[in-house]
mmCIF file of C-alpha atoms in Angstrom:
data_model
loop_
_atom_site.group_PDB
_atom_site.id
_atom_site.type_symbol
_atom_site.label_atom_id
_atom_site.label_comp_id
_atom_site.label_asym_id
_atom_site.label_seq_id
_atom_site.Cartn_x
_atom_site.Cartn_y
_atom_site.Cartn_z
ATOM 1 C CA MET A 36 -0.053 -0.016 -0.048
ATOM 2 C CA GLY A 37 1.069 3.590 -0.516
ATOM 3 C CA ASP A 38 1.607 5.936 2.297
ATOM 4 C CA GLY A 39 -1.592 7.897 1.313
ATOM 5 C CA THR A 40 -3.519 4.532 1.543
ATOM 6 C CA PHE A 41 -1.831 3.762 4.762
ATOM 7 C CA PHE A 42 -3.399 6.908 6.343
ATOM 8 C CA HIS A 43 -6.735 6.338 4.466
ATOM 9 C CA SER A 44 -7.333 2.744 5.524
ATOM 10 C CA GLY A 45 -4.140 0.779 6.006
ATOM 11 C CA GLN A 46 -3.684 1.418 9.736
ATOM 12 C CA ILE A 47 -6.870 -0.444 10.609
ATOM 13 C CA SER A 48 -5.919 -3.401 8.410
ATOM 14 C CA ILE A 49 -2.609 -3.675 10.200
ATOM 15 C CA ALA A 50 -4.066 -3.308 13.573
ATOM 16 C CA ASN A 51 -6.719 -5.844 12.921
ATOM 17 C CA SER A 52 -4.002 -8.498 11.578
ATOM 18 C CA ILE A 53 -2.073 -7.858 14.685
ATOM 19 C CA ASN A 54 -4.983 -8.423 17.032
ATOM 20 C CA GLN A 55 -6.008 -11.585 15.177
ATOM 21 C CA GLY A 56 -2.511 -13.025 15.087
ATOM 22 C CA GLN A 57 -2.487 -13.277 11.255
ATOM 23 C CA ASP A 58 0.481 -14.531 9.130
ATOM 24 C CA ILE A 59 0.650 -11.599 6.614
ATOM 25 C CA THR A 60 3.294 -9.208 5.232
ATOM 26 C CA TYR A 61 2.532 -5.662 4.404
ATOM 27 C CA ILE A 62 4.770 -3.428 2.285
ATOM 28 C CA ILE A 63 4.182 0.300 2.718
ATOM 29 C CA LEU A 64 5.519 2.388 -0.101
ATOM 30 C CA GLU A 65 6.661 5.520 1.829
ATOM 31 C CA ASN A 66 7.133 7.747 -1.192
ATOM 32 C CA GLY A 67 5.956 11.107 0.157
ATOM 33 C CA THR A 68 2.971 11.637 -2.151
ATOM 34 C CA THR A 69 -0.595 10.365 -2.656
ATOM 35 C CA ALA A 70 0.189 9.183 -6.216
ATOM 36 C CA MET A 71 -3.132 7.454 -6.790
ATOM 37 C CA THR A 72 -5.048 10.616 -6.853
ATOM 38 C CA GLY A 73 -2.795 13.154 -8.367
ATOM 39 C CA HIS A 74 0.359 13.394 -6.188
ATOM 40 C CA GLN A 75 -1.123 15.593 -3.325
ATOM 41 C CA PRO A 76 0.897 15.963 -0.227
ATOM 42 C CA ASN A 77 0.232 13.434 2.508
ATOM 43 C CA PRO A 78 0.502 13.469 6.299
ATOM 44 C CA THR A 79 4.268 12.427 6.178
ATOM 45 C CA LEU A 80 5.251 15.773 4.748
ATOM 46 C CA HIS A 81 5.980 19.103 6.550
ATOM 47 C CA GLU A 82 3.617 21.011 4.354
ATOM 48 C CA ASP A 83 -0.151 20.845 3.419
ATOM 49 C CA ILE A 84 -1.655 21.068 -0.174
ATOM 50 C CA THR A 85 -1.370 24.940 -0.190
ATOM 51 C CA GLY A 86 2.387 24.795 0.911
ATOM 52 C CA ALA A 87 1.734 25.956 4.342
ATOM 53 C CA THR A 88 3.815 24.298 7.176
ATOM 54 C CA ALA A 89 2.100 21.230 8.659
ATOM 55 C CA LEU A 90 2.695 18.671 11.313
ATOM 56 C CA ALA A 91 4.530 15.672 9.661
ATOM 57 C CA HIS A 92 3.455 12.158 10.854
ATOM 58 C CA ASP A 93 5.932 9.286 11.030
ATOM 59 C CA ILE A 94 4.643 6.080 9.530
ATOM 60 C CA GLU A 95 7.002 3.819 11.434
ATOM 61 C CA ARG A 96 6.105 5.361 14.897
ATOM 62 C CA ILE A 97 2.380 4.856 14.103
ATOM 63 C CA VAL A 98 2.844 1.231 12.990
ATOM 64 C CA ARG A 99 4.902 0.481 16.084
ATOM 65 C CA SER A 100 2.210 2.007 18.288
ATOM 66 C CA LEU A 101 -0.210 -0.432 16.782
ATOM 67 C CA ILE A 102 1.777 -3.393 18.273
ATOM 68 C CA PRO A 103 0.564 -4.156 21.780
ATOM 69 C CA ASP A 104 4.076 -4.539 23.024
ATOM 70 C CA ALA A 105 6.687 -3.023 20.576
ATOM 71 C CA ALA A 106 9.540 -4.841 22.330
ATOM 72 C CA GLY A 107 8.186 -8.059 21.121
ATOM 73 C CA THR A 108 7.474 -9.749 24.315
ATOM 74 C CA LEU A 109 4.130 -10.750 23.325
ATOM 75 C CA ARG A 110 4.661 -14.012 21.492
ATOM 76 C CA ILE A 111 3.090 -16.278 18.988
ATOM 77 C CA LYS A 112 3.926 -19.818 18.140
ATOM 78 C CA GLY A 113 5.803 -20.155 14.827
ATOM 79 C CA LYS A 114 5.433 -22.973 12.357
ATOM 80 C CA ASP A 115 8.318 -24.732 14.041
ATOM 81 C CA GLY A 116 6.688 -24.367 17.436
ATOM 82 C CA ARG A 117 9.139 -21.812 18.784
ATOM 83 C CA ASP A 118 7.919 -18.596 20.187
ATOM 84 C CA GLU A 119 8.272 -15.448 17.898
ATOM 85 C CA PRO A 120 7.483 -11.801 18.103
ATOM 86 C CA GLN A 121 3.654 -10.961 17.338
ATOM 87 C CA ALA A 122 4.741 -8.346 14.826
ATOM 88 C CA ARG A 123 7.869 -6.808 13.272
ATOM 89 C CA VAL A 124 8.642 -3.688 11.485
ATOM 90 C CA PHE A 125 11.350 -3.165 8.884
ATOM 91 C CA ARG A 126 12.583 -0.063 6.945
ATOM 92 C CA VAL A 127 14.508 -0.427 3.644
ATOM 93 C CA ASN A 128 15.370 1.839 0.684
ATOM 94 C CA PRO A 129 14.223 -0.215 -2.322
ATOM 95 C CA ALA A 130 16.745 1.489 -4.498
ATOM 96 C CA GLN A 131 19.278 -0.768 -2.660
ATOM 97 C CA ARG A 132 17.995 -3.689 -4.676
ATOM 98 C CA ASP A 133 20.200 -6.525 -3.308
ATOM 99 C CA LYS A 134 19.310 -5.509 0.362
ATOM 100 C CA TYR A 135 15.591 -5.005 -0.495
ATOM 101 C CA LYS A 136 15.454 -8.483 -2.184
ATOM 102 C CA GLU A 137 17.172 -10.155 0.641
ATOM 103 C CA LEU A 138 14.897 -8.613 3.201
ATOM 104 C CA LEU A 139 11.815 -9.609 1.239
ATOM 105 C CA GLU A 140 12.989 -13.260 0.912
ATOM 106 C CA THR A 141 13.860 -13.363 4.587
ATOM 107 C CA VAL A 142 10.911 -11.631 6.076
ATOM 108 C CA ILE A 143 8.037 -13.179 3.949
ATOM 109 C CA LEU A 144 8.899 -16.590 5.193
ATOM 110 C CA GLN A 145 8.748 -15.525 8.903
ATOM 111 C CA ASP A 146 5.554 -16.160 10.900
ATOM 112 C CA GLY A 147 3.209 -13.343 12.117
ATOM 113 C CA VAL A 148 2.542 -9.883 10.975
ATOM 114 C CA LYS A 149 5.409 -8.324 9.143
ATOM 115 C CA ILE A 150 5.607 -4.635 8.072
ATOM 116 C CA ILE A 151 8.065 -3.537 5.576
ATOM 117 C CA ILE A 152 8.460 0.182 4.920
ATOM 118 C CA ALA A 153 9.970 0.832 1.534
ATOM 119 C CA ASP A 154 11.278 4.273 1.999
ATOM 120 C CA LYS A 155 11.988 6.209 -1.314
ATOM 121 C CA GLU A 156 10.669 9.189 -3.066
ATOM 122 C CA CYS A 157 7.995 8.644 -5.809
ATOM 123 C CA GLY A 158 9.775 8.189 -9.215
ATOM 124 C CA ILE A 159 7.337 10.554 -10.863
ATOM 125 C CA THR A 160 7.803 13.513 -8.346
ATOM 126 C CA PHE A 161 11.575 12.916 -8.403
ATOM 127 C CA ASN A 162 11.774 13.126 -12.252
ATOM 128 C CA ARG A 163 9.490 16.332 -12.003
ATOM 129 C CA ARG A 164 11.871 17.877 -9.536
ATOM 130 C CA LYS A 165 14.872 16.726 -11.486
ATOM 131 C CA HIS A 166 13.368 18.256 -14.788
ATOM 132 C CA ARG A 167 12.955 21.559 -12.842
ATOM 133 C CA ALA A 168 16.683 21.208 -11.630
ATOM 134 C CA GLU A 169 15.631 20.884 -8.064
ATOM 135 C CA VAL A 170 17.517 17.702 -7.358
ATOM 136 C CA GLN A 171 20.672 15.847 -8.545
ATOM 137 C CA GLU A 172 20.613 12.162 -9.831
ATOM 138 C CA GLU A 173 20.596 9.786 -7.082
ATOM 139 C CA LYS A 174 23.089 7.110 -7.001
#
């Protein structure tokens, strides 16, 4: 889900999955825009749609607040019978392809609720800013 969708309806889905002990992986594309409806600013930014200063919300902090015990002491039984944390949160830059691929391959196979935050600016907004010479090429 994108970060705009996370604020619209994703939080409740993640909370329900944790409360019900589901085995699911969420990937939140934290790209700094609501791309689905026209690239409006979303609550992760420090400005609103008019450009005025606004409070920026931190997706990772919000997700961690949904876990009853962020320290992971509330446990579930894994497929192998061992206790595992009820939910886990990971953050990665998907531009680091090898690291991203390795994380996906490892995390998806774990039991419980897994939330991966893929943190990278939207390619469309990046290229628009690049075209206006506001950014340099990311390496």
